[in-house]
Coordinates of C-alpha atoms and ligand atoms in Angstrom, one line a residue:
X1413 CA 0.0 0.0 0.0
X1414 CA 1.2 3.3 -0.8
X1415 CA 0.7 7.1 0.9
X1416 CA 0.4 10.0 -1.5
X1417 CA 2.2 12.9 -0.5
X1418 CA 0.4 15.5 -2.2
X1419 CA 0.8 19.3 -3.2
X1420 CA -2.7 20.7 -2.8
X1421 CA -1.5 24.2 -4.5
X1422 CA -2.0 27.4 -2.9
X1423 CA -5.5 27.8 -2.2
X1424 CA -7.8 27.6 -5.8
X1425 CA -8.9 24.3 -6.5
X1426 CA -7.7 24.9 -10.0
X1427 CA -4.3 25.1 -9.1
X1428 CA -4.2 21.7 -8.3
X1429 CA -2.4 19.5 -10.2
X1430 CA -4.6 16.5 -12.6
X1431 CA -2.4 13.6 -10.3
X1432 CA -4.0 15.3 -7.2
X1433 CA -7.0 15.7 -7.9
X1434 CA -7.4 11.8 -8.9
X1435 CA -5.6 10.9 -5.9
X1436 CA -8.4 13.0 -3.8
X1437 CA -11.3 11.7 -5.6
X1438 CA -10.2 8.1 -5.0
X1439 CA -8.9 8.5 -1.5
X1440 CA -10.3 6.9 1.7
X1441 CA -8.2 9.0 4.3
X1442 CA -7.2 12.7 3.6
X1443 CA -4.3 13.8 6.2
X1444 CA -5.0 17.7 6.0
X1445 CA -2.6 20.5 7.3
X1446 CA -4.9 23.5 8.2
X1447 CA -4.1 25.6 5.3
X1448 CA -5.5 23.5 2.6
X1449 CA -8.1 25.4 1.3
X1450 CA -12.0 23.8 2.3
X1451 CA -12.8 23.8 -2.1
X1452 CA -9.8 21.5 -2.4
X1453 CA -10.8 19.2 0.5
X1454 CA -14.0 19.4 -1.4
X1455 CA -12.8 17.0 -3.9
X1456 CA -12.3 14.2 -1.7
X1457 CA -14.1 11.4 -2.2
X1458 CA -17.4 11.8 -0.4
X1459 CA -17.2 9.6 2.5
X1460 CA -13.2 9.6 2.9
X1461 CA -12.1 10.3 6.4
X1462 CA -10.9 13.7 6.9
X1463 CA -8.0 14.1 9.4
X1464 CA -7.2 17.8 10.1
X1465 CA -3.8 17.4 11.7
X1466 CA -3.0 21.4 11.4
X1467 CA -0.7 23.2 13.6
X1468 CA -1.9 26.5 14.5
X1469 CA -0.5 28.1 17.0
X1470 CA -1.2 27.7 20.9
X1471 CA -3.9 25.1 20.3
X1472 CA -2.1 22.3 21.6
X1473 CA -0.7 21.7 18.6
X1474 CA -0.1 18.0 17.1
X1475 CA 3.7 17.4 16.9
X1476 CA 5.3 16.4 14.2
X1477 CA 6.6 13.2 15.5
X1478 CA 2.7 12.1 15.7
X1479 CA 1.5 12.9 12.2
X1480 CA 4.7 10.9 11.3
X1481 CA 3.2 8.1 13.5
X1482 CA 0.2 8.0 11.9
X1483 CA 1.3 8.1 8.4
X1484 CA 2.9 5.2 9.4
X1485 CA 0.0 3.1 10.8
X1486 CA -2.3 4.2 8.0
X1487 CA -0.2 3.4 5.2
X1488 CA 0.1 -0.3 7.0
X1489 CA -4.1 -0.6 7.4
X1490 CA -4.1 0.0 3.4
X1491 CA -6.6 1.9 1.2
X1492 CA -5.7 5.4 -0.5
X1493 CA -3.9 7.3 1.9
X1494 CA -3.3 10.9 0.9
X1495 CA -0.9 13.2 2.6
X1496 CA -2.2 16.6 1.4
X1497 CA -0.3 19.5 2.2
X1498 CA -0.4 23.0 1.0
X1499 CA 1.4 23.9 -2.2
X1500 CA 4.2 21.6 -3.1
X1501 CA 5.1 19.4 0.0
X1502 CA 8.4 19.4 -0.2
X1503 CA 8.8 23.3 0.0
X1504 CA 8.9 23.6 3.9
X1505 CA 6.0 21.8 4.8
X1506 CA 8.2 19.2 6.3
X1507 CA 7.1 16.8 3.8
X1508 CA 10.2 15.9 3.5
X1509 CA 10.7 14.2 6.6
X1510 CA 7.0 12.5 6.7
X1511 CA 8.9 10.6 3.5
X1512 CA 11.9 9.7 5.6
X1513 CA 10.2 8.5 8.4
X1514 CA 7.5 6.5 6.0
X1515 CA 10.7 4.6 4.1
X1516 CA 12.0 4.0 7.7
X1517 CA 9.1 2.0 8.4
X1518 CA 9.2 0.4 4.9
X1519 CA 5.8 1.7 4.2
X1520 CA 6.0 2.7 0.1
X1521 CA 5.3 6.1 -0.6
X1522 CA 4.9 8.9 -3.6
X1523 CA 5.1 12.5 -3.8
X1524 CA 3.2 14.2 -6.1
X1525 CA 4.7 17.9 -6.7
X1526 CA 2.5 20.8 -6.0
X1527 CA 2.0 24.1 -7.0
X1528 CA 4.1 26.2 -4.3
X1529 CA 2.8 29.4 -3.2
X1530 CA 6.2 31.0 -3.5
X1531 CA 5.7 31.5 -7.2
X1532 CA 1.9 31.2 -7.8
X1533 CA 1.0 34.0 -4.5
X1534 CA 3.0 36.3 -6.1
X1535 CA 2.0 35.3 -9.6
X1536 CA -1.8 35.8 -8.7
X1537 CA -1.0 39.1 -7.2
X1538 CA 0.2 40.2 -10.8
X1539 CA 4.3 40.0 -9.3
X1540 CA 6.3 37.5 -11.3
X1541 CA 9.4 36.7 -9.1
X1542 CA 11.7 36.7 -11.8
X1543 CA 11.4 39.6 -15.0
X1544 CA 14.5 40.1 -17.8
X1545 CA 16.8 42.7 -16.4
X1546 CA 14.8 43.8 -13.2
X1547 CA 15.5 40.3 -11.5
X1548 CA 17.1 37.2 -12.7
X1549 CA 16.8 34.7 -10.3
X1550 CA 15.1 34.4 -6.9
X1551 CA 15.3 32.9 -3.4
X1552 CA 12.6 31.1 -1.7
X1553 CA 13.4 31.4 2.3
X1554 CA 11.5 31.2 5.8
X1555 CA 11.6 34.3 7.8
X1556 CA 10.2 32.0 10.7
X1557 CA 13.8 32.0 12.6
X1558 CA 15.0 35.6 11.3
X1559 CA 14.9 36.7 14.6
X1560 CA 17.1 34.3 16.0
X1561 CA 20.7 34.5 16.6
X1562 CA 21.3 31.7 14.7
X1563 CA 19.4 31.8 11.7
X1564 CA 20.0 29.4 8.9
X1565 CA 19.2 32.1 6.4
X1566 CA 22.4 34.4 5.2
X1567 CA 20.2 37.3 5.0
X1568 CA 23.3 39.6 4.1
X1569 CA 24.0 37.0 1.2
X1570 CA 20.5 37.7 0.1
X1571 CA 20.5 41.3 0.4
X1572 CA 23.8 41.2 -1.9
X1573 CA 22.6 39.4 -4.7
X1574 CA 20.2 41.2 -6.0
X1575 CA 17.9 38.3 -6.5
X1576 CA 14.2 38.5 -5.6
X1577 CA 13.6 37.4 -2.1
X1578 CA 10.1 35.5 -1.7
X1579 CA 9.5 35.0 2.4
X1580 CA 7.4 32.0 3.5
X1581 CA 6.1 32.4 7.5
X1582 CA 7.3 35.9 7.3
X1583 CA 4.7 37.8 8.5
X1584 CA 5.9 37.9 12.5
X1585 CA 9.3 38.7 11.8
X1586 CA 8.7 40.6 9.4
X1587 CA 10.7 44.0 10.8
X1588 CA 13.5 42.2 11.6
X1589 CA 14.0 40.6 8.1
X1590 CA 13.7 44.2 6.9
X1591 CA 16.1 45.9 9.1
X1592 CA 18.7 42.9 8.4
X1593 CA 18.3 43.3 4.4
X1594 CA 18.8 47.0 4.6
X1595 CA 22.0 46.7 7.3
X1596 CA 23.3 44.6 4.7
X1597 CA 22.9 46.9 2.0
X1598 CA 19.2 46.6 -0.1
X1599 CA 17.7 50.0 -0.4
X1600 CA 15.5 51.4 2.2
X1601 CA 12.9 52.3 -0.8
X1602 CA 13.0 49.0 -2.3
X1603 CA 9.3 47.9 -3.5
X1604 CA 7.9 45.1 -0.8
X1605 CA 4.3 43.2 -2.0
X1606 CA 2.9 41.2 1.1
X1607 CA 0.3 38.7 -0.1
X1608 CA -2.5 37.7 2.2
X1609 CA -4.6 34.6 1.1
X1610 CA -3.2 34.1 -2.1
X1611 CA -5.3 32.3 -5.0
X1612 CA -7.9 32.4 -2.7
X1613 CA -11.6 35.0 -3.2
X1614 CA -9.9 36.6 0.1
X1615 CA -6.5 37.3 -1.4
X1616 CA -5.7 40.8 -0.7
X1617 CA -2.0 42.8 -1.9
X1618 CA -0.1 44.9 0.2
X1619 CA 2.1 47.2 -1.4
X1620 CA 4.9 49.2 0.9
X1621 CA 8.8 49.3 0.9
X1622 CA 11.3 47.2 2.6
X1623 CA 11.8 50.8 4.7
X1624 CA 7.7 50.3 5.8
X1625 CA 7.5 46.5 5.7
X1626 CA 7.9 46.3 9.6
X1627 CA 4.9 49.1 10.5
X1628 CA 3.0 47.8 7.4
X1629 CA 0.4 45.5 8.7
X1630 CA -0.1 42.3 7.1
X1631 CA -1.9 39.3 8.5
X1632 CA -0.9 35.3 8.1
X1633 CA -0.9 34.0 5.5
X1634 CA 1.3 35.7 3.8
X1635 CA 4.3 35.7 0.9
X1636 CA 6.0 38.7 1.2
X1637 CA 8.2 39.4 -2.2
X1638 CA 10.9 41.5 -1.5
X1639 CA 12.6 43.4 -5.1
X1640 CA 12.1 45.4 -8.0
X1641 CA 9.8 42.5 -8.9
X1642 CA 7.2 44.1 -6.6
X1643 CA 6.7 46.9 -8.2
X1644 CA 5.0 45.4 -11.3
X1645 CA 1.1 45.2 -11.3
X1646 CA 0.4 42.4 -13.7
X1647 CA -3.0 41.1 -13.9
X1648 CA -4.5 39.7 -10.5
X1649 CA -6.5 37.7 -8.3
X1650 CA -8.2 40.2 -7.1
X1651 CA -9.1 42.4 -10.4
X1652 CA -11.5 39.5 -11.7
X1653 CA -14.9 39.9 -12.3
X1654 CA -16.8 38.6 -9.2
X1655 CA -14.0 39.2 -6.5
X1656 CA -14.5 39.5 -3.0
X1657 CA -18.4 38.6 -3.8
X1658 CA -20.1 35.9 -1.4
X1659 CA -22.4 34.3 -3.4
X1660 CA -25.1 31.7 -1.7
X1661 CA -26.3 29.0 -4.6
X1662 CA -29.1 27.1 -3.8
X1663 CA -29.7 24.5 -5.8
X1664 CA -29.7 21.0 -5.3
X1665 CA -26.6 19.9 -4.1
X1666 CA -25.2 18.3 -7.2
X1667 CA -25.8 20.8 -10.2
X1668 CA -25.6 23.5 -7.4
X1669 CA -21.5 22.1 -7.7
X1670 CA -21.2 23.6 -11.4
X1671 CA -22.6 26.7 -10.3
X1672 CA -20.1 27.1 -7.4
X1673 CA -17.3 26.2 -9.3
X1674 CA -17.9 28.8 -12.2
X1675 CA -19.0 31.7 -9.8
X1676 CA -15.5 30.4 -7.9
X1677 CA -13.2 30.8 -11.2
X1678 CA -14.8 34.0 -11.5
X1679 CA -13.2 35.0 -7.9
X1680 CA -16.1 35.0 -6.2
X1681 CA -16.7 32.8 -2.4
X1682 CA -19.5 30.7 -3.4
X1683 CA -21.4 29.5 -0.2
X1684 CA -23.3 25.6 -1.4
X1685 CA -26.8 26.0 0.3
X1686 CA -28.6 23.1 -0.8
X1687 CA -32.4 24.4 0.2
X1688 CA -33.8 21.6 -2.0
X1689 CA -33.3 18.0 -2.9
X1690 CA -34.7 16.3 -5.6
X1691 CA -36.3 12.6 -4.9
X1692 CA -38.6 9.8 -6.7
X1693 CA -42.1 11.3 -7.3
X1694 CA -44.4 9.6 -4.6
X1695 CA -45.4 6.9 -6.5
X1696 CA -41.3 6.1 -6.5
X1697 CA -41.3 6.9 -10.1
X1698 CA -43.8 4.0 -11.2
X1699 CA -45.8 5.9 -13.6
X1700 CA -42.8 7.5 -15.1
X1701 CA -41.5 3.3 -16.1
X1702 CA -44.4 2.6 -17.1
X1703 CA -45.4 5.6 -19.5
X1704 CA -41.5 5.2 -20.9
X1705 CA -42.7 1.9 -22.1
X1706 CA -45.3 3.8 -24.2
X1707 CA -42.8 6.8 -25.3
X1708 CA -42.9 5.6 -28.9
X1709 CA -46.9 6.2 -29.0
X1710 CA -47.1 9.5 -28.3
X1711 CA -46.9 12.4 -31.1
X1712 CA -44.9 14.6 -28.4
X1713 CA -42.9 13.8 -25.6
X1714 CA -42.5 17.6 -23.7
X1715 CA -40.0 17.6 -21.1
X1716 CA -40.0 20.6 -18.6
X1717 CA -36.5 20.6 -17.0
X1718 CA -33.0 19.1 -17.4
X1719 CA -34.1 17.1 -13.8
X1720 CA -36.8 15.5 -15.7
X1721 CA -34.9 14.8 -19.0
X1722 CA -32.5 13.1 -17.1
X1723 CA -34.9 10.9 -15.1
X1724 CA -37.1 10.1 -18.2
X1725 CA -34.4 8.8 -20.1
X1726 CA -33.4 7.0 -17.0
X1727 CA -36.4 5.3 -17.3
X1728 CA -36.1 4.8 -21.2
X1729 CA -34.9 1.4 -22.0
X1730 CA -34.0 1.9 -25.3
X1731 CA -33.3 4.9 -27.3
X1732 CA -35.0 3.7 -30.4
X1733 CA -38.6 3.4 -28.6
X1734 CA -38.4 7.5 -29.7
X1735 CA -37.3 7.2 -33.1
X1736 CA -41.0 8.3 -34.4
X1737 CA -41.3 10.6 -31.1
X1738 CA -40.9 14.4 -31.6
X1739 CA -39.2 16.1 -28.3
X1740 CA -39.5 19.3 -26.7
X1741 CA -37.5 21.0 -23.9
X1742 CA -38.5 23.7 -21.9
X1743 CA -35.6 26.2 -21.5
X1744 CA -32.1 25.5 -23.0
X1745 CA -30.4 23.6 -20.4
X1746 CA -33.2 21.4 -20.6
X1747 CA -32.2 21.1 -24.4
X1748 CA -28.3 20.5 -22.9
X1749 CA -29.5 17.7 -20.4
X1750 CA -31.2 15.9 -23.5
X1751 CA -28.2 16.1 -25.8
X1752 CA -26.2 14.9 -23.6
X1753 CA -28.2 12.0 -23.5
X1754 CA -27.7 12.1 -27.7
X1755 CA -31.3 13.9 -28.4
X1756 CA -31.6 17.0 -29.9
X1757 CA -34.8 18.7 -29.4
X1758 CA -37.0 19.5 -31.9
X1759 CA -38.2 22.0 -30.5
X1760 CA -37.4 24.5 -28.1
X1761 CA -39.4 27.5 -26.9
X1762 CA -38.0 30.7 -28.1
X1763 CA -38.2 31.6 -24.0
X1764 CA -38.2 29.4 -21.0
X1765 CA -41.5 29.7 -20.2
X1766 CA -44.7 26.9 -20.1
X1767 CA -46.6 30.0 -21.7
X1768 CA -43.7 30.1 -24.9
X1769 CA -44.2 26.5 -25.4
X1770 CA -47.8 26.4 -25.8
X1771 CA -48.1 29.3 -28.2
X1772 CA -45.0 27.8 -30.3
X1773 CA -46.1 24.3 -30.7
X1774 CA -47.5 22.9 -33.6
X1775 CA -51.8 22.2 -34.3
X1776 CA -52.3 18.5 -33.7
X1777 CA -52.3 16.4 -36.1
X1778 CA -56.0 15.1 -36.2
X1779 CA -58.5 14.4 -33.2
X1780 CA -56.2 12.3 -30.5
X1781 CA -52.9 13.5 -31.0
X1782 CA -51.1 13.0 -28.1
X1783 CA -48.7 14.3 -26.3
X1784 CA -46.5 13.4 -23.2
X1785 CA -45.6 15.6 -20.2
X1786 CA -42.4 15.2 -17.9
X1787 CA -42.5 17.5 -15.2
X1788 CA -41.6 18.0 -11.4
X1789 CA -44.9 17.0 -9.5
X1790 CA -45.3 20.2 -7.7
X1791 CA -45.8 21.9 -11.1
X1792 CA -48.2 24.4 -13.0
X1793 CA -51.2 23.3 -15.2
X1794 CA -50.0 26.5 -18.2
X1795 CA -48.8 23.6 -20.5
X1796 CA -51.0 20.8 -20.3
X1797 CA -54.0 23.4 -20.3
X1798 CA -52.9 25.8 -22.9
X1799 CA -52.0 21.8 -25.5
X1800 CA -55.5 20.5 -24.2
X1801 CA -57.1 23.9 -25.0
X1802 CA -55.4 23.4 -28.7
X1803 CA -57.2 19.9 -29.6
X1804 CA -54.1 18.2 -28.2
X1805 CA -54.2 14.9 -25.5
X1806 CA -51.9 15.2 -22.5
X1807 CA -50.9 13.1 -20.6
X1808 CA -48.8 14.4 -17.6
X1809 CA -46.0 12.1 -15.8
X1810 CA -44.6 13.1 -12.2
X1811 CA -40.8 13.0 -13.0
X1812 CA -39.4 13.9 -9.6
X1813 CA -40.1 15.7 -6.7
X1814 CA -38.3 18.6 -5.1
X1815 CA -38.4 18.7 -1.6
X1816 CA -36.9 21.6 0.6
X1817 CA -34.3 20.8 3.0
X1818 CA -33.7 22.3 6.0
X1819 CA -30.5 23.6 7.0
X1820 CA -28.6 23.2 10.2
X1821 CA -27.5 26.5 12.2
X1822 CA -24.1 25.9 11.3
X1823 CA -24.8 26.2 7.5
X1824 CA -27.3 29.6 8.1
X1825 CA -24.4 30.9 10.0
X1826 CA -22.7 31.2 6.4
X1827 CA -25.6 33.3 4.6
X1828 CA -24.5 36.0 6.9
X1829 CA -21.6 38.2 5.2
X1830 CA -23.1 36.7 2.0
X1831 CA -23.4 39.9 -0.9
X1832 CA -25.6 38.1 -3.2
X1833 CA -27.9 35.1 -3.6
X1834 CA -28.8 33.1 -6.9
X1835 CA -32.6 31.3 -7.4
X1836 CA -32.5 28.8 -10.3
X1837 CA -36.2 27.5 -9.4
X1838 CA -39.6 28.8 -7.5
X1839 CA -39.1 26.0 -5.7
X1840 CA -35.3 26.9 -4.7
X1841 CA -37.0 30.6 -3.7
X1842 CA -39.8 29.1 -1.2
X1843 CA -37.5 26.7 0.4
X1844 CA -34.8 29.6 0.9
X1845 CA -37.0 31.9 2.5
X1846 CA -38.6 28.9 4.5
X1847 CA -35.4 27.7 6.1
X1848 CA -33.6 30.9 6.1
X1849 CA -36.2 33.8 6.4
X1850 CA -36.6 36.8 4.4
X1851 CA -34.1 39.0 7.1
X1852 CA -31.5 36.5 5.2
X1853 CA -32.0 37.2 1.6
X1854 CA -28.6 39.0 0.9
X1855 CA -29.2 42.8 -1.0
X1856 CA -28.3 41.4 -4.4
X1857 CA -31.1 38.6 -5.8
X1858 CA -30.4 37.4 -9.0
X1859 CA -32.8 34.6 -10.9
X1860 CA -32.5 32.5 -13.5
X1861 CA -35.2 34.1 -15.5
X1862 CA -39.5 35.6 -15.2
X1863 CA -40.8 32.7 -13.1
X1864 CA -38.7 32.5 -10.4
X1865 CA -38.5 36.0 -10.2
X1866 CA -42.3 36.3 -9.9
X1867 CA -42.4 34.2 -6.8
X1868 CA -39.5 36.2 -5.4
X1869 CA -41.2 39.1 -5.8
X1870 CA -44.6 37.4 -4.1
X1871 CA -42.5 36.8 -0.7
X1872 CA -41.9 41.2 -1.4
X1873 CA -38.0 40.4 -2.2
X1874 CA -36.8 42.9 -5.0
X1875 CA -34.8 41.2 -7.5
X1876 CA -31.8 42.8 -8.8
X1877 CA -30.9 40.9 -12.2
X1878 CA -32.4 38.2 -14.2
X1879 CA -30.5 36.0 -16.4
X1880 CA -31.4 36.5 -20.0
X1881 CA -30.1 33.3 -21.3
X1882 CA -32.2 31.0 -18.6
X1883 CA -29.3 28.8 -17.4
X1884 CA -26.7 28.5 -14.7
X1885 CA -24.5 30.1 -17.0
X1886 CA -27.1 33.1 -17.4
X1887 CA -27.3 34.0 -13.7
X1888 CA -23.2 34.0 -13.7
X1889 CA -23.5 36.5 -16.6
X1890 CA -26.5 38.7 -14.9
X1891 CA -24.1 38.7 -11.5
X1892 CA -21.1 39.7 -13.1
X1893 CA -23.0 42.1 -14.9
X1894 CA -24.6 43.7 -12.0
X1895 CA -20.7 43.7 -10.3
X1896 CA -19.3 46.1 -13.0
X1897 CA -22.1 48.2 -12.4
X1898 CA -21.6 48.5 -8.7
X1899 CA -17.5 48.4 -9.2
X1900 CA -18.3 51.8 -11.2
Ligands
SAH15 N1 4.6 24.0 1.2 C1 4.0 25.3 1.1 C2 4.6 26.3 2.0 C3 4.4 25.9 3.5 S1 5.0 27.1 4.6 C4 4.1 25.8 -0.4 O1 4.9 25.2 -1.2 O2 3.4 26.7 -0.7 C5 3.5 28.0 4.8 C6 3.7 29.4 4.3 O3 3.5 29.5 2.9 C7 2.7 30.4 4.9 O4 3.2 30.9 6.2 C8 2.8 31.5 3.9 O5 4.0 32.3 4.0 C9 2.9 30.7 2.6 N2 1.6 30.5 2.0 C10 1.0 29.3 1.8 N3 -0.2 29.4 1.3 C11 -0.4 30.8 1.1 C12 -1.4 31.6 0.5 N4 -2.5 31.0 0.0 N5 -1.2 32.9 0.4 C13 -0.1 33.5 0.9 N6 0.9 32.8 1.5 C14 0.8 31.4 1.5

């Protein structure tokens, strides 16, 4: 059996390497230092055991001689064991000596490089540590001993060769590294960046001079870059679209994921708020079997959302039962759900609305035409009376239901601080304000498009952008639309 020492990259989960994240989604123990950022432990498998073995300080801190120890003992009890520790684990996170004392034991082990924040922090603060004739080289050090008589950094040698100086743990000692770089002879006035948070939605730059570093405050964690290198302001972390934003989505947990992750490469903190779950219809999804059976009779099949395209082709044995079917999908992720299922929909309502479809679709062919309904079973009666109303036969099948879900304290503790909220269903809206309250709903609403809006507005919530393309992707575009407008 073998332990994965992992890099887990600074802080964005798409920093970490492809290795990594394989490792993580197949592991069945994570060993987690305290820095590793909550999105990357995210990618664990669900149900791996999570072992936070962090060392902060004062908190009666777990020596190293006892994460060693249990590296040990887990690699001998077998399954994936993954040692993840932030940024590449063999840049001062001691990783080095987990190996040792793993081959010591003859327990197999691999390391699997990591993205080190010494180059990424400053490279997602727009600071490259090395730039053709303004710095050719750099030196990665700790400033944890600086202080110390006997520090195993030659900060004189540093301050000499005129590389750029990137400071890991820096952040207490910060003065002293200063006033020992300028005794040895760097410029007083030389530019200083002090990265808090790097790759992270909370990353925030620091800009001062090795003269200021020491009354600059700066709080853990931090890389301090220390050089002419400092002075640049390339593109950054924190100039991108949705930064600094704390975004709540609540959808159902898993397409509520893709959501997250896009408003998260975007820069923005999404907070996961499953309000609603979806489940089996009551009957436990009976009539939808049985009516699949029957697909290939119907003139129409309609399907009202990508939740019940997936579940009626779930329940479709074989493809070819809807060779002589026509299809039609409500909204165009519906339309997405079905192709990726290898159906294109013939039609698709020129807006996502019940209301578009019935107007758009075709006069039956001849007295009883029928047609096929998919829906959620909490659902409104505009389609099936506006086709019956047109000479058409409906029959209407209870795809799934969507339930609300209440959430524990703990989770409503994060909608506080949260700047915006996204509603990609009526349903998502009532079970939010049901579990949350309306004193929750963050100042910026935005909705996926005219219907959930309308029941926002019914609990009296104003709604400050609707997605015009009626999609996940549309509410990213309608918030990051609504950002610039505030950012001026
Ligand atoms: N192995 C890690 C470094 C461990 S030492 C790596 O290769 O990145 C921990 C120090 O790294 C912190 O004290 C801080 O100086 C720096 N650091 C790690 N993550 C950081 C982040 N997201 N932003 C700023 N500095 C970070």
């Amino acid at each position: 059996m073998t332990v994965y020492i992992v890099g887990a990259g600074p802080g964005d989960p798409g920093l970490l390497t492809v290795r990594a994240a394989e490792l993580l989604a197949a592991a069945d123990v994570v060993v987690h230092d305290r820095l590793v950022d909550v999105r990357v432990l995210a990618r664990a498998r669900p149900g791996a055991r999570l072992v936070d073995v962090g060392k902060s300080p004062g908190d009666g801190a777990e020596p190293q001689d006892g994460i060693d120890a249990l590296l040990v003992e887990l690699g001998r009890a077998g399954g994936t064991v993954v040692r993840l520790k932030g940024g590449d684990p063999y840049v001062f996170g001691r990783g080095g000596e987990e190996a040792l004392a793993l081959a010591g034991a003859g327990v197999a082990y691999e390391v699997v490089p990591g993205v080190t924040a010494a180059v990424a922090v400053p490279a997602c603060a727009g600071v490259p540590v090395t730039t053709r004739g303004v710095a050719s080289g750099f030196a990665v050090v700790t400033g944890h001993d600086a202080a110390s008589a006997d520090a195993s950094v030659d900060w004189e040698l540093l301050a000499r060769s005129g590389c750029t100086v990137v400071v890991l743990m820096g952040v207490a000692a910060r003065a002293e590294i200063a006033r020992r770089l300028v005794a040895a002879g760097r410029d007083p006035s030389t530019p200083v960046v002090a990265v808090e948070r790097g790759a992270t939605p909370e990353q925030r730059t620091v800009r001062t001079t090795l003269g200021a570093l020491g009354a600059t405050p700066v709080e853990s964690p931090a890389t301090i870059v220390v050089g002419e290198v400092a002075a640049l302001g390339l593109s950054s972390y924190e100039q991108r679209p949705l930064a600094g934003w704390r975004v709540l989505v609540t959808r159902a947990a898993d397409q509520g994921a893709a959501l997250a992750d896009r408003l998260a490469s975007l820069g923005a903190r999404p907070v996961e708020l499953p309000v609603i779950e979806i489940v089996d219809p009551a009957d436990g999804g009976a009539a939808l079997r049985e009516a699949a059976t029957r697909a290939g009779a119907f003139e129409w099949v309609v399907v009202a959302s990508s939740n019940a395209a997936d579940r009626l082709l779930d329940a479709v044995r074989d493809a070819r039962s809807l060779a002589g079917t026509k299809v039609a999908a409500i909204g165009p992720a519906t339309a997405a759900a079905l192709a990726r299922r290898g159906i294109v929909a013939d039609l698709v309502p020129s807006r996502y609305l019940g209301e578009a479809l019935a107007a758009e679709f075709p006069p039956p062919p001849g007295r009883g035409a029928r047609v096929l309904l998919a829906r959620a079973s909490v659902s409104r009666d505009v389609v099936p009376d506006a086709l019956r109303d047109a000479g058409w036969e409906v029959e209407v099948v209870d795809a799934y239901e969507t339930r609300p879900v209440e959430l524990s304290p703990e989770r409503l503790d994060a909608v506080r601080g949260a700047h915006a909220v996204t509603f990609a269903s009526p349903s998502a809206v009532s079970a939010f304000l049901a579990t949350a309250g309306r004193d929750r709903v963050p100042g910026v609403v935005v909705t996926i498009g005219p219907v959930t809006s309308a029941a926002v507005r019914e609990a009296g919530v104003e709604v400050t952008a609707e997605a015009a393309e009626h999609t996940a992707e549309g509410i990213v575009t309608a918030l990051v639309s609504h950002a610039a407008t505030v950012a001026g």
